[in-house]
mmCIF file of C-alpha atoms in Angstrom:
data_model
loop_
_atom_site.group_PDB
_atom_site.id
_atom_site.type_symbol
_atom_site.label_atom_id
_atom_site.label_comp_id
_atom_site.label_asym_id
_atom_site.label_seq_id
_atom_site.Cartn_x
_atom_site.Cartn_y
_atom_site.Cartn_z
ATOM 1 C CA MET A 626 -19.104 10.112 0.654
ATOM 2 C CA ARG A 627 -15.571 11.319 0.165
ATOM 3 C CA MET A 628 -14.073 7.905 0.745
ATOM 4 C CA SER A 629 -16.574 5.955 -1.276
ATOM 5 C CA SER A 630 -16.623 8.229 -4.322
ATOM 6 C CA THR A 631 -12.847 7.881 -4.659
ATOM 7 C CA ALA A 632 -12.869 4.126 -4.031
ATOM 8 C CA ILE A 633 -15.515 3.467 -6.692
ATOM 9 C CA VAL A 634 -13.448 5.202 -9.441
ATOM 10 C CA VAL A 635 -10.136 3.582 -8.321
ATOM 11 C CA VAL A 636 -11.748 0.095 -8.601
ATOM 12 C CA LEU A 637 -13.197 0.887 -12.040
ATOM 13 C CA ILE A 638 -9.872 2.167 -13.402
ATOM 14 C CA THR A 639 -8.034 -0.890 -12.176
ATOM 15 C CA TRP A 640 -10.604 -3.084 -13.804
ATOM 16 C CA VAL A 641 -10.136 -1.171 -17.111
ATOM 17 C CA VAL A 642 -6.423 -1.671 -16.930
ATOM 18 C CA ALA A 643 -6.807 -5.399 -16.457
ATOM 19 C CA ARG A 644 -9.384 -5.729 -19.374
ATOM 20 C CA LEU A 645 -8.187 -3.080 -21.977
ATOM 21 C CA GLY A 646 -4.436 -3.028 -21.322
ATOM 22 C CA PRO A 647 -1.998 -0.721 -19.540
ATOM 23 C CA LYS A 648 -1.679 1.885 -22.317
ATOM 24 C CA ILE A 649 -5.403 2.837 -22.141
ATOM 25 C CA GLY A 650 -5.737 2.319 -18.457
ATOM 26 C CA GLY A 651 -2.595 4.421 -17.641
ATOM 27 C CA VAL A 652 -4.043 7.262 -19.686
ATOM 28 C CA LEU A 653 -7.417 7.042 -18.043
ATOM 29 C CA ILE A 654 -5.776 7.538 -14.661
ATOM 30 C CA GLY A 655 -5.392 11.067 -15.870
ATOM 31 C CA LEU A 656 -9.051 11.624 -14.936
ATOM 32 C CA PRO A 657 -9.052 13.528 -11.670
ATOM 33 C CA ILE A 658 -10.333 10.463 -9.743
ATOM 34 C CA VAL A 659 -8.943 11.748 -6.401
ATOM 35 C CA LEU A 660 -8.396 15.390 -7.079
ATOM 36 C CA ALA A 661 -11.920 16.300 -8.222
ATOM 37 C CA PRO A 662 -13.766 14.844 -5.216
ATOM 38 C CA GLY A 663 -11.156 16.438 -2.971
ATOM 39 C CA PHE A 664 -11.387 19.882 -4.508
ATOM 40 C CA PHE A 665 -15.220 19.521 -4.807
ATOM 41 C CA PHE A 666 -15.526 19.196 -1.004
ATOM 42 C CA MET A 667 -12.891 21.853 -0.530
ATOM 43 C CA LEU A 668 -14.793 24.356 -2.539
ATOM 44 C CA ARG A 669 -17.809 23.728 -0.366
ATOM 45 C CA ASP A 670 -15.954 24.493 2.835
ATOM 46 C CA HIS A 671 -13.224 27.035 2.022
ATOM 47 C CA PRO A 672 -12.754 30.370 0.217
ATOM 48 C CA LEU A 673 -11.870 30.407 -3.405
ATOM 49 C CA ASP A 674 -8.462 31.810 -2.782
ATOM 50 C CA PHE A 675 -7.655 28.930 -0.514
ATOM 51 C CA VAL A 676 -8.734 26.387 -3.226
ATOM 52 C CA GLY A 677 -6.781 28.303 -5.837
ATOM 53 C CA SER A 678 -3.638 28.195 -3.771
ATOM 54 C CA SER A 679 -4.184 24.474 -3.091
ATOM 55 C CA ALA A 680 -4.591 23.751 -6.777
ATOM 56 C CA SER A 681 -1.290 25.684 -7.494
ATOM 57 C CA GLY A 682 0.448 23.547 -4.792
ATOM 58 C CA ALA A 683 -0.921 20.387 -6.306
ATOM 59 C CA ILE A 684 0.796 21.096 -9.618
ATOM 60 C CA TYR A 685 4.137 20.967 -7.852
ATOM 61 C CA SER A 686 3.109 17.805 -6.136
ATOM 62 C CA LEU A 687 2.150 16.287 -9.481
ATOM 63 C CA ALA A 688 5.712 16.999 -10.788
ATOM 64 C CA ALA A 689 6.824 14.826 -7.908
ATOM 65 C CA THR A 690 4.286 12.230 -8.980
ATOM 66 C CA GLN A 691 6.106 11.855 -12.335
ATOM 67 C CA ILE A 692 9.177 10.979 -10.410
ATOM 68 C CA PHE A 693 7.148 8.554 -8.245
ATOM 69 C CA LEU A 694 6.013 6.726 -11.433
ATOM 70 C CA ALA A 695 9.583 6.584 -12.879
ATOM 71 C CA ALA A 696 10.941 5.303 -9.572
ATOM 72 C CA PHE A 697 8.262 2.549 -9.451
ATOM 73 C CA VAL A 698 9.073 1.499 -13.015
ATOM 74 C CA VAL A 699 12.716 1.133 -12.151
ATOM 75 C CA ALA A 700 12.234 -0.481 -8.774
ATOM 76 C CA SER A 701 9.534 -2.873 -9.906
ATOM 77 C CA THR A 702 11.937 -4.644 -12.299
ATOM 78 C CA ARG A 703 14.371 -5.431 -9.429
ATOM 79 C CA MET A 704 12.282 -5.609 -6.240
ATOM 80 C CA GLY A 705 9.074 -7.014 -4.795
ATOM 81 C CA ALA A 706 5.758 -5.189 -4.870
ATOM 82 C CA ILE A 707 5.824 -3.527 -1.378
ATOM 83 C CA THR A 708 9.490 -2.532 -1.633
ATOM 84 C CA ALA A 709 9.106 -1.045 -5.124
ATOM 85 C CA MET A 710 6.077 0.880 -3.904
ATOM 86 C CA GLY A 711 8.045 2.094 -0.817
ATOM 87 C CA CYS A 712 10.865 3.327 -3.000
ATOM 88 C CA ALA A 713 8.337 5.303 -5.217
ATOM 89 C CA ILE A 714 6.743 6.859 -2.257
ATOM 90 C CA LEU A 715 10.080 7.934 -0.851
ATOM 91 C CA ALA A 716 11.032 9.426 -4.170
ATOM 92 C CA TRP A 717 7.746 11.438 -4.122
ATOM 93 C CA SER A 718 8.188 12.591 -0.523
ATOM 94 C CA ALA A 719 11.711 13.743 -1.194
ATOM 95 C CA LEU A 720 10.404 16.184 -3.797
ATOM 96 C CA ALA A 721 6.818 16.938 -2.835
ATOM 97 C CA PHE A 722 7.349 18.263 0.684
ATOM 98 C CA PRO A 723 10.145 20.566 -0.078
ATOM 99 C CA PHE A 724 8.017 21.908 -2.956
ATOM 100 C CA ALA A 725 5.285 22.429 -0.489
ATOM 101 C CA PHE A 726 7.115 25.294 1.140
ATOM 102 C CA LEU A 727 8.016 27.060 -2.058
ATOM 103 C CA PRO A 728 6.060 29.996 -3.579
ATOM 104 C CA HIS A 729 3.426 28.316 -5.763
ATOM 105 C CA ASP A 730 3.066 30.187 -8.974
ATOM 106 C CA PRO A 731 0.824 27.931 -11.289
ATOM 107 C CA LEU A 732 2.829 28.788 -14.499
ATOM 108 C CA VAL A 733 6.098 28.022 -12.908
ATOM 109 C CA GLY A 734 4.664 24.806 -11.480
ATOM 110 C CA ALA A 735 3.473 23.867 -15.070
ATOM 111 C CA GLY A 736 6.980 24.379 -16.309
ATOM 112 C CA LEU A 737 8.503 22.253 -13.491
ATOM 113 C CA PHE A 738 5.881 19.596 -14.235
ATOM 114 C CA ALA A 739 6.845 19.540 -17.993
ATOM 115 C CA LEU A 740 10.506 19.006 -17.047
ATOM 116 C CA ALA A 741 9.719 16.227 -14.661
ATOM 117 C CA THR A 742 7.533 14.515 -17.204
ATOM 118 C CA ILE A 743 10.273 14.560 -19.939
ATOM 119 C CA LEU A 744 12.805 13.262 -17.501
ATOM 120 C CA ALA A 745 10.490 10.492 -16.135
ATOM 121 C CA ARG A 746 9.622 9.381 -19.576
ATOM 122 C CA ARG A 747 13.244 9.079 -20.658
ATOM 123 C CA ILE A 748 14.093 7.043 -17.555
ATOM 124 C CA GLY A 749 11.072 4.777 -17.680
ATOM 125 C CA ARG A 750 11.527 3.897 -21.379
ATOM 126 C CA ARG A 751 14.715 2.026 -20.556
ATOM 127 C CA PHE A 752 13.029 -0.335 -18.089
ATOM 128 C CA VAL A 753 9.577 -1.046 -19.578
ATOM 129 C CA HIS A 754 8.750 -3.386 -22.406
ATOM 130 C CA THR A 755 6.034 -2.517 -24.869
ATOM 131 C CA GLY A 756 4.750 -6.013 -25.749
ATOM 132 C CA ARG A 757 1.052 -6.483 -25.517
ATOM 133 C CA LEU A 758 -0.256 -8.325 -22.426
ATOM 134 C CA PRO A 759 -3.434 -10.469 -22.293
ATOM 135 C CA PRO A 760 -6.351 -9.445 -20.073
ATOM 136 C CA SER A 761 -6.266 -10.956 -16.591
ATOM 137 C CA PRO A 762 -9.063 -11.883 -14.135
ATOM 138 C CA THR A 763 -9.806 -9.437 -11.371
ATOM 139 C CA ARG A 764 -9.864 -10.219 -7.674
ATOM 140 C CA TRP A 765 -12.967 -8.126 -6.714
ATOM 141 C CA SER A 766 -12.828 -8.542 -2.991
ATOM 142 C CA LEU A 767 -9.232 -7.518 -2.585
ATOM 143 C CA LEU A 768 -9.647 -4.687 -5.074
ATOM 144 C CA ILE A 769 -12.622 -3.277 -3.302
ATOM 145 C CA LEU A 770 -10.764 -3.166 -0.028
ATOM 146 C CA ARG A 771 -7.760 -1.516 -1.640
ATOM 147 C CA GLY A 772 -10.161 1.101 -3.292
ATOM 148 C CA LEU A 773 -11.732 1.831 0.120
ATOM 149 C CA ALA A 774 -8.186 2.413 1.499
ATOM 150 C CA ALA A 775 -7.629 4.904 -1.265
ATOM 151 C CA GLY A 776 -10.507 7.099 -0.140
ATOM 152 C CA VAL A 777 -9.074 7.456 3.332
ATOM 153 C CA LEU A 778 -6.591 10.238 2.226
ATOM 154 C CA VAL A 779 -9.241 12.322 0.447
ATOM 155 C CA GLY A 780 -11.582 12.200 3.489
ATOM 156 C CA CYS A 781 -8.804 12.994 5.960
ATOM 157 C CA VAL A 782 -7.067 15.781 3.974
ATOM 158 C CA THR A 783 -10.286 17.626 3.027
ATOM 159 C CA PHE A 784 -11.568 17.385 6.605
ATOM 160 C CA ALA A 785 -8.367 18.653 8.105
ATOM 161 C CA ALA A 786 -7.606 21.272 5.287
ATOM 162 C CA SER A 787 -8.175 24.266 7.463
ATOM 163 C CA ARG A 788 -5.467 23.166 9.924
ATOM 164 C CA LEU A 789 -3.001 22.035 7.230
ATOM 165 C CA GLY A 790 -3.088 25.224 5.165
ATOM 166 C CA ALA A 791 -3.569 25.663 1.422
ATOM 167 C CA SER A 792 -0.096 24.689 0.314
ATOM 168 C CA LEU A 793 0.243 21.519 2.300
ATOM 169 C CA SER A 794 -3.402 20.492 1.643
ATOM 170 C CA GLY A 795 -2.830 20.762 -2.102
ATOM 171 C CA THR A 796 0.453 18.745 -1.795
ATOM 172 C CA LEU A 797 -1.207 15.934 0.148
ATOM 173 C CA LEU A 798 -4.376 15.927 -1.925
ATOM 174 C CA ALA A 799 -2.137 15.297 -4.973
ATOM 175 C CA PHE A 800 -0.393 12.404 -3.240
ATOM 176 C CA PRO A 801 -0.635 9.624 -5.790
ATOM 177 C CA ILE A 802 -2.830 7.367 -3.525
ATOM 178 C CA GLY A 803 -4.843 6.327 -6.670
ATOM 179 C CA PHE A 804 -1.582 5.200 -8.358
ATOM 180 C CA CYS A 805 -0.460 3.494 -5.221
ATOM 181 C CA VAL A 806 -3.612 1.265 -4.986
ATOM 182 C CA ILE A 807 -3.888 0.569 -8.714
ATOM 183 C CA LEU A 808 -0.245 -0.220 -9.320
ATOM 184 C CA LEU A 809 0.064 -2.311 -6.109
ATOM 185 C CA SER A 810 -3.039 -4.236 -7.172
ATOM 186 C CA LEU A 811 -1.694 -4.862 -10.657
ATOM 187 C CA ARG A 812 1.726 -5.805 -9.325
ATOM 188 C CA LEU A 813 0.378 -8.334 -6.831
ATOM 189 C CA ASP A 814 -2.455 -9.754 -8.991
ATOM 190 C CA GLN A 815 -1.076 -9.600 -12.586
ATOM 191 C CA GLY A 816 2.659 -9.263 -12.388
ATOM 192 C CA PRO A 817 5.411 -6.727 -12.699
ATOM 193 C CA GLU A 818 5.090 -6.149 -16.453
ATOM 194 C CA MET A 819 1.532 -5.082 -16.335
ATOM 195 C CA ALA A 820 2.199 -2.746 -13.414
ATOM 196 C CA SER A 821 5.308 -1.231 -15.050
ATOM 197 C CA GLN A 822 3.617 -0.631 -18.390
ATOM 198 C CA THR A 823 0.632 0.977 -16.578
ATOM 199 C CA ALA A 824 2.925 3.285 -14.596
ATOM 200 C CA HIS A 825 4.813 4.309 -17.701
ATOM 201 C CA ALA A 826 1.544 5.066 -19.480
ATOM 202 C CA GLY A 827 0.457 6.895 -16.378
ATOM 203 C CA LEU A 828 3.158 9.502 -17.042
ATOM 204 C CA VAL A 829 0.999 10.740 -19.960
ATOM 205 C CA GLY A 830 -2.194 10.334 -18.013
ATOM 206 C CA VAL A 831 -1.001 12.651 -15.180
ATOM 207 C CA ILE A 832 -0.858 15.434 -17.775
ATOM 208 C CA GLY A 833 -4.684 15.493 -17.442
ATOM 209 C CA LEU A 834 -4.446 15.968 -13.733
ATOM 210 C CA ALA A 835 -1.976 18.798 -14.226
ATOM 211 C CA GLY A 836 -4.363 20.404 -16.667
ATOM 212 C CA PHE A 837 -7.206 20.114 -14.042
ATOM 213 C CA CYS A 838 -5.046 21.856 -11.364
ATOM 214 C CA LEU A 839 -3.660 24.554 -13.719
ATOM 215 C CA VAL A 840 -7.093 25.556 -14.976
ATOM 216 C CA LEU A 841 -8.567 25.549 -11.490
ATOM 217 C CA ALA A 842 -5.677 27.639 -10.160
ATOM 218 C CA VAL A 843 -5.874 30.266 -12.937
ATOM 219 C CA ALA A 844 -9.648 30.275 -13.439
ATOM 220 C CA SER A 845 -10.325 30.642 -9.756
ATOM 221 C CA ARG A 846 -8.828 34.146 -10.006
ATOM 222 C CA LEU A 847 -11.064 35.066 -12.928
ATOM 223 C CA ILE A 848 -14.544 33.422 -12.632
ATOM 224 C CA ALA A 849 -16.934 32.074 -10.136
ATOM 225 C CA PRO A 850 -16.031 28.975 -7.955
ATOM 226 C CA TRP A 851 -18.116 26.371 -9.663
ATOM 227 C CA GLN A 852 -17.491 27.692 -13.107
ATOM 228 C CA ALA A 853 -13.766 27.363 -12.413
ATOM 229 C CA PHE A 854 -14.296 23.880 -11.142
ATOM 230 C CA GLY A 855 -16.368 22.868 -14.257
ATOM 231 C CA ALA A 856 -13.677 24.465 -16.609
ATOM 232 C CA ALA A 857 -11.010 22.370 -14.776
ATOM 233 C CA LEU A 858 -13.039 19.225 -15.159
ATOM 234 C CA LEU A 859 -13.613 19.813 -18.880
ATOM 235 C CA ALA A 860 -9.955 20.497 -19.490
ATOM 236 C CA SER A 861 -8.931 17.281 -17.729
ATOM 237 C CA VAL A 862 -11.555 15.237 -19.614
ATOM 238 C CA ALA A 863 -10.516 16.746 -22.866
ATOM 239 C CA VAL A 864 -6.790 16.083 -22.435
ATOM 240 C CA THR A 865 -7.496 12.513 -21.258
ATOM 241 C CA ALA A 866 -9.818 11.912 -24.173
ATOM 242 C CA ILE A 867 -7.218 12.941 -26.676
ATOM 243 C CA PHE A 868 -4.543 10.724 -25.222
ATOM 244 C CA THR A 869 -7.000 7.801 -24.814
ATOM 245 C CA VAL A 870 -7.827 8.090 -28.593
ATOM 246 C CA SER A 871 -4.164 8.119 -29.358
ATOM 247 C CA ALA A 872 -3.527 5.051 -27.170
ATOM 248 C CA GLN A 873 -6.453 3.175 -28.646
ATOM 249 C CA SER A 874 -5.147 3.944 -32.213
ATOM 250 C CA GLY A 875 -1.729 2.578 -31.264
ATOM 251 C CA ARG A 876 -3.363 -0.499 -29.700
ATOM 252 C CA THR A 877 -5.376 -1.161 -32.872
ATOM 253 C CA LYS A 878 -2.287 -0.863 -35.029
ATOM 254 C CA SER A 879 -0.340 -3.291 -32.871
ATOM 255 C CA CYS A 880 -3.209 -5.856 -33.057
ATOM 256 C CA LEU A 881 -3.262 -5.572 -36.906
ATOM 257 C CA LEU A 882 0.486 -6.072 -37.051
#
């Protein structure tokens, strides 16, 4: 269940990117497609304090995700798909694992995430073109296999969370496996420009994920577990909806021009 629920949403988001374009698709990645199933099962199996600590750790990991996306945008313009993804993963690891052993205050993590987002946006803007790309066909068989691979991390981390500890569990649960599968699929099937534009738009989309983790980390100290989880979901969906409407408005204007 943990693997398949993640895989289904990853496949759908990749299809949306291919059909509606990278700006909207990148923003929609801000929906907690991996984090929500992971924390849902974590809430079933662990105390609320453990889940809140994991959510705080995930915010720090998401700051590293912004650097992951910026590294992919830069590397994708100069390297092949696998090499570019490898560079992005190394950039994430270089930040995320040291962050895992820091004290995880959710508000400090939110500030760190904001700084990483500003930096990544400035770096990525120099390497990505904003021209509109036509929709491309989807290779469903390969995409489904990649989506199933994306579910492996959620299943493994939530299953082994009690051994990993709250901080490391949150860090690994926020590993950008969804981005890895989606961007690699786009890079292999539809070219570097589509993948780079999606990664750059994803910098805005990740704000929705950070909102999910921040609300869960704070609300878990104040209200009941499932109420905190519901509030986190609503916050993530609301942020994503706002950015999606903004991206759709920009897409409509570009079509008119």
